[in-house]
Short mmCIF file of C-alpha atoms in Angstrom, two decimals:
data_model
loop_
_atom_site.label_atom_id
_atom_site.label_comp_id
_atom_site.label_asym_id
_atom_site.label_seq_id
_atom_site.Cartn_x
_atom_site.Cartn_y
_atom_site.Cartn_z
CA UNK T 280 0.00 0.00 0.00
CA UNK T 281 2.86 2.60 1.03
CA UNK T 282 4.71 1.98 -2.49
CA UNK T 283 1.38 3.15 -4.20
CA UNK T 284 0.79 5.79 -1.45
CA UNK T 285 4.25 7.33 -2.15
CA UNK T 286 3.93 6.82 -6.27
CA UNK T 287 0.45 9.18 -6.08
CA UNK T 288 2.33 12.06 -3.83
CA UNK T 289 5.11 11.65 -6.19
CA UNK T 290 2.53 11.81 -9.15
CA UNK T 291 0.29 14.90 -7.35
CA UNK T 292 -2.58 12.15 -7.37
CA UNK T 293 -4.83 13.46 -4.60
CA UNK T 294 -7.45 11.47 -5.98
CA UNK T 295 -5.35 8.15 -4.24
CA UNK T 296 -7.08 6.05 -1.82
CA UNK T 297 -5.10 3.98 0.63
CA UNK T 298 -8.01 2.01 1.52
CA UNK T 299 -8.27 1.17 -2.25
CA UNK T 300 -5.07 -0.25 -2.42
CA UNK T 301 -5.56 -2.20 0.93
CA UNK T 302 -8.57 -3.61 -0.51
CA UNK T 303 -6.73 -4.66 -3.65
CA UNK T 304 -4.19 -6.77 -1.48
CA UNK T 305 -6.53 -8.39 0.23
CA UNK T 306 -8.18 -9.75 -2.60
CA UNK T 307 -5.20 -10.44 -4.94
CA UNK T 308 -4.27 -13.81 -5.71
CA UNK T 309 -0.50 -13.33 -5.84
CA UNK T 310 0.20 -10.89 -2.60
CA UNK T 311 4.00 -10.78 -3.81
CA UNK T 312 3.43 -10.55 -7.37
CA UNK T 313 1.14 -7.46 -6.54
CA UNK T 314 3.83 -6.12 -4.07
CA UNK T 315 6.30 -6.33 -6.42
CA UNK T 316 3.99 -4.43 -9.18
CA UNK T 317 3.93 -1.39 -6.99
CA UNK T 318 7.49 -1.64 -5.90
CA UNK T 319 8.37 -1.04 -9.57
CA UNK T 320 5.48 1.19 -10.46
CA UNK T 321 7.14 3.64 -7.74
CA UNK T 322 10.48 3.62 -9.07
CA UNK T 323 9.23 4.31 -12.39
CA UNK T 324 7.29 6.85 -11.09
CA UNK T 325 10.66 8.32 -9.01
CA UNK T 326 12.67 8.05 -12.27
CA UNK T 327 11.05 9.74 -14.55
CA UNK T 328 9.75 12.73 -11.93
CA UNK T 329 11.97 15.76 -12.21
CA UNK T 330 14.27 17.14 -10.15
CA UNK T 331 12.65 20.02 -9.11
CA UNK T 332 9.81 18.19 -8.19
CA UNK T 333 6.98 19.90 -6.27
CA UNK T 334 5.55 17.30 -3.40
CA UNK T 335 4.33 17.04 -0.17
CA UNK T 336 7.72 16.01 2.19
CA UNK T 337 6.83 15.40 6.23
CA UNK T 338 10.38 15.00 8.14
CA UNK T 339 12.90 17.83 9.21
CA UNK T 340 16.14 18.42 7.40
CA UNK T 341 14.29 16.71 4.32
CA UNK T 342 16.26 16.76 0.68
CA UNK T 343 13.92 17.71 -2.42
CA UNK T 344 10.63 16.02 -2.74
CA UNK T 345 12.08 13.34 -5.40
CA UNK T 346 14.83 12.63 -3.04
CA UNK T 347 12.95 12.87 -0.44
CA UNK T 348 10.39 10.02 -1.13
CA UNK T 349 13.49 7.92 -2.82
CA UNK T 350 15.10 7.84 0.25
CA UNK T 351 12.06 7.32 2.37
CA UNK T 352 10.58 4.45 0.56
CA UNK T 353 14.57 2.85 0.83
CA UNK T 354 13.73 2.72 3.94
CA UNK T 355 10.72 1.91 4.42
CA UNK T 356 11.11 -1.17 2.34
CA UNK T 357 14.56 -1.76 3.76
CA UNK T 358 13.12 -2.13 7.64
CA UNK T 359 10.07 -4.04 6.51
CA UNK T 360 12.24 -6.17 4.51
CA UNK T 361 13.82 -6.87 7.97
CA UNK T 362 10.86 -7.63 9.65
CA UNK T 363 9.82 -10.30 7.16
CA UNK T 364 13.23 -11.67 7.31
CA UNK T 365 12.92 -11.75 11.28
CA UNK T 366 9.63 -13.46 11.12
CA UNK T 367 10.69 -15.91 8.78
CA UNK T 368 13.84 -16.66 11.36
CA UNK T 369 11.55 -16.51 13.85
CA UNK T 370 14.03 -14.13 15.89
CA UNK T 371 16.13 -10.85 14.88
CA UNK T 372 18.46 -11.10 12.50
CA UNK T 373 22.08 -10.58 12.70
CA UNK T 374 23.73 -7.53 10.58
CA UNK T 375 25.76 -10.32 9.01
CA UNK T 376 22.67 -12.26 7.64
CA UNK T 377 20.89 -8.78 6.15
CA UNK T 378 21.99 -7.63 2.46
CA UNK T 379 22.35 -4.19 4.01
CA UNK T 380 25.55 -2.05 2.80
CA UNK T 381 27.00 0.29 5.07
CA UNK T 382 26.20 3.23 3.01
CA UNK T 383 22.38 2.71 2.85
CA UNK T 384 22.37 1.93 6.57
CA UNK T 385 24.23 5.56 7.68
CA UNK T 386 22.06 7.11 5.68
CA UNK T 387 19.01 5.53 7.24
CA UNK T 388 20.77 6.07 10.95
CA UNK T 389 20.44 10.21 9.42
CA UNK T 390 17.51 10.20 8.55
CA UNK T 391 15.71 8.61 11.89
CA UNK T 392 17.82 10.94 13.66
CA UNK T 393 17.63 13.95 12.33
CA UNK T 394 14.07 13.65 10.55
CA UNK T 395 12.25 11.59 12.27
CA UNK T 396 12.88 11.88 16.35
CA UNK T 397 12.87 15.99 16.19
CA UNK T 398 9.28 15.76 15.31
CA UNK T 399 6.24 17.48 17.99
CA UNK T 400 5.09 13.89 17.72
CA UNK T 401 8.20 12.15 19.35
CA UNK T 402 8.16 10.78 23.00
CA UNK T 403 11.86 10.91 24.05
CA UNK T 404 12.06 13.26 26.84
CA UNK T 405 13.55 13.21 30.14
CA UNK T 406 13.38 15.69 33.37
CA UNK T 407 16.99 15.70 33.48
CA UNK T 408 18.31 16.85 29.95
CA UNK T 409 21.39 14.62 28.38
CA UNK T 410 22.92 14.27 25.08
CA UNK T 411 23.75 10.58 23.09
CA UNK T 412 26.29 10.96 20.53
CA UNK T 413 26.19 8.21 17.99
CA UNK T 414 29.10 6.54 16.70
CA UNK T 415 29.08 4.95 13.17
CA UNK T 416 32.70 3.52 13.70
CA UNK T 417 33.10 2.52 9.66
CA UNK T 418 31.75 5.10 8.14
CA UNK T 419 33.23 7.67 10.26
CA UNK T 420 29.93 9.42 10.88
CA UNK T 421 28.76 10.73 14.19
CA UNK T 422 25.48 12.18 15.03
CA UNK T 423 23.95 14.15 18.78
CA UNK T 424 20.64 13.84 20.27
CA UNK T 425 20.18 16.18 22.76
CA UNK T 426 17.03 14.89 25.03
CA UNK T 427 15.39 17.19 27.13
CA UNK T 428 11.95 18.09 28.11
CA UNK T 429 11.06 19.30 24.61
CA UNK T 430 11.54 17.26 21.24
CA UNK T 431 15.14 16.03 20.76
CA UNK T 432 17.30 18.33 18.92
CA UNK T 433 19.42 16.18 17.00
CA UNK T 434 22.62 17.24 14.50
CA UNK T 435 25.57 16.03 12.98
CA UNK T 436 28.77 15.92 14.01
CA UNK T 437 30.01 17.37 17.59
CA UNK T 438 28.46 20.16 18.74
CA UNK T 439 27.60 19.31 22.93
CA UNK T 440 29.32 17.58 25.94
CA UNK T 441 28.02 14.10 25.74
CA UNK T 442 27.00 12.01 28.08
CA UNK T 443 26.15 8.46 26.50
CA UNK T 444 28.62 7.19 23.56
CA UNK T 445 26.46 4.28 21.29
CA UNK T 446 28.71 3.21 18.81
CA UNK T 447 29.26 0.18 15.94
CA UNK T 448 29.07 -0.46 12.00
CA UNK T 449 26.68 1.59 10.18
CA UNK T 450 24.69 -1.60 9.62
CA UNK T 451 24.73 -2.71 13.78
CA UNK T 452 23.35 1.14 14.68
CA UNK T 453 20.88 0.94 11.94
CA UNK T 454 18.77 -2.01 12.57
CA UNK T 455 19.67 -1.24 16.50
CA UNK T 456 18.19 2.47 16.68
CA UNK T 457 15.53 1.45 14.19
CA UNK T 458 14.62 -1.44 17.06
CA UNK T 459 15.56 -4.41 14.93
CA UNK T 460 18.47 -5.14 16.26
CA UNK T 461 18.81 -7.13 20.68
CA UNK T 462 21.71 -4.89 21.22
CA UNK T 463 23.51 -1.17 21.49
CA UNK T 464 26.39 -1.19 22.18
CA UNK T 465 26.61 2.08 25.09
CA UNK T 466 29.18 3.69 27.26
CA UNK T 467 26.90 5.87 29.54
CA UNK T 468 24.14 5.26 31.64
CA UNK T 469 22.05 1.74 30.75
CA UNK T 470 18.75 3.47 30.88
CA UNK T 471 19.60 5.74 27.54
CA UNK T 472 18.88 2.07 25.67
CA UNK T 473 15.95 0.91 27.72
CA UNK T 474 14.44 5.05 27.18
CA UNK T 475 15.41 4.52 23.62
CA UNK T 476 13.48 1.34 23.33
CA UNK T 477 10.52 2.81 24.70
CA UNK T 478 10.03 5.79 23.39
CA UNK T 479 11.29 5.79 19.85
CA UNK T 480 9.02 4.44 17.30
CA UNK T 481 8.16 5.83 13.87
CA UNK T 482 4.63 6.51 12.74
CA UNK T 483 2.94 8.50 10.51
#
């Protein structure tokens, strides 16, 4: 549904019905042979949009509209791909058994950070304000989260005194800060995971 979603913002279809394509799922006879239709209607529909696209974007610190949906719909499918891959394991899988590269992954680690957990919506707070600094050891790539009362601010690079270090491959702090991963890897007080676990989740 969220391939054909994305293809009709992409398109300026406000006509689209999500409940349409829903619908359409339910009742097709080949669920992956219909996925697989929309996955490649949408890049189509990417490809051939121009660059100075004009489209609805919803995140902070977001790129262009065509970028913008490219990269969100990476991800999208990306993390879902995950979770099929953990239900079909019938536990999380391991970076190792993922066909993840490391570049996809910090980008994905950039976007949750920056675009997604700044948002009104998001419920990482705490009474006593402290900053995580991110580590992505590989790709040389560090990001702060400054948690406080109000929405995290979140940048990248150094800019604050930390106070909890998580750090790994790309690949181990995507699917970890994404919550598809058992472990982070944190120097810092234990409860920055456990509030992390809790509180970050993306929705619409």
């Amino acid at each position: 549904m969220v391939h054909r979603w994305a293809a009709a913002n992409v398109r300026g279809d406000s006509d689209h019905r999500t409940e349409e394509s829903e619908a359409a799922a339910a009742a097709a006879p080949d669920l992956l042979a219909w996925f697989d239709e929309g996955a490649q209607a949408l890049t189509k529909t990417l490809i051939n949009a121009p660059d100075d696209l004009e489209a609805m974007v919803f995140l902070r610190n977001a790129p262009p509209p065509r970028l913008f949906w490219a990269r969100r719909q990476a991800h999208e499918t990306t993390i879902h791909a995950v979770d099929a891959h953990a239900a079909a394991l019938q536990q999380l899988p391991r970076p190792a058994e993922t066909l993840i590269n490391g570049e996809l992954a910090a980008d994905g680690i950039d976007e949750l950070l920056r675009g997604f957990l700044p948002r009104r919506t998001s419920t990482l707070r705490s009474e006593v304000p402290y900053v995580i600094e991110i580590h992505a050891v590989d790709a040389d790539q560090r990001w702060q989260v400054a948690v406080s009362e109000q929405p995290p601010l979140s940048v990248r690079g150094t800019t604050w005194n930390t106070d909890a270090l998580i750090s790994g491959s790309a690949l181990e702090l995507y699917l970890g800060l994404w919550n598809r991963a058992a472990e982070l890897r944190v120097d810092g007080p234990s409860n920055v995971v456990e509030q992390w676990r809790e509180h970050v989740r993306v929705r619409w």
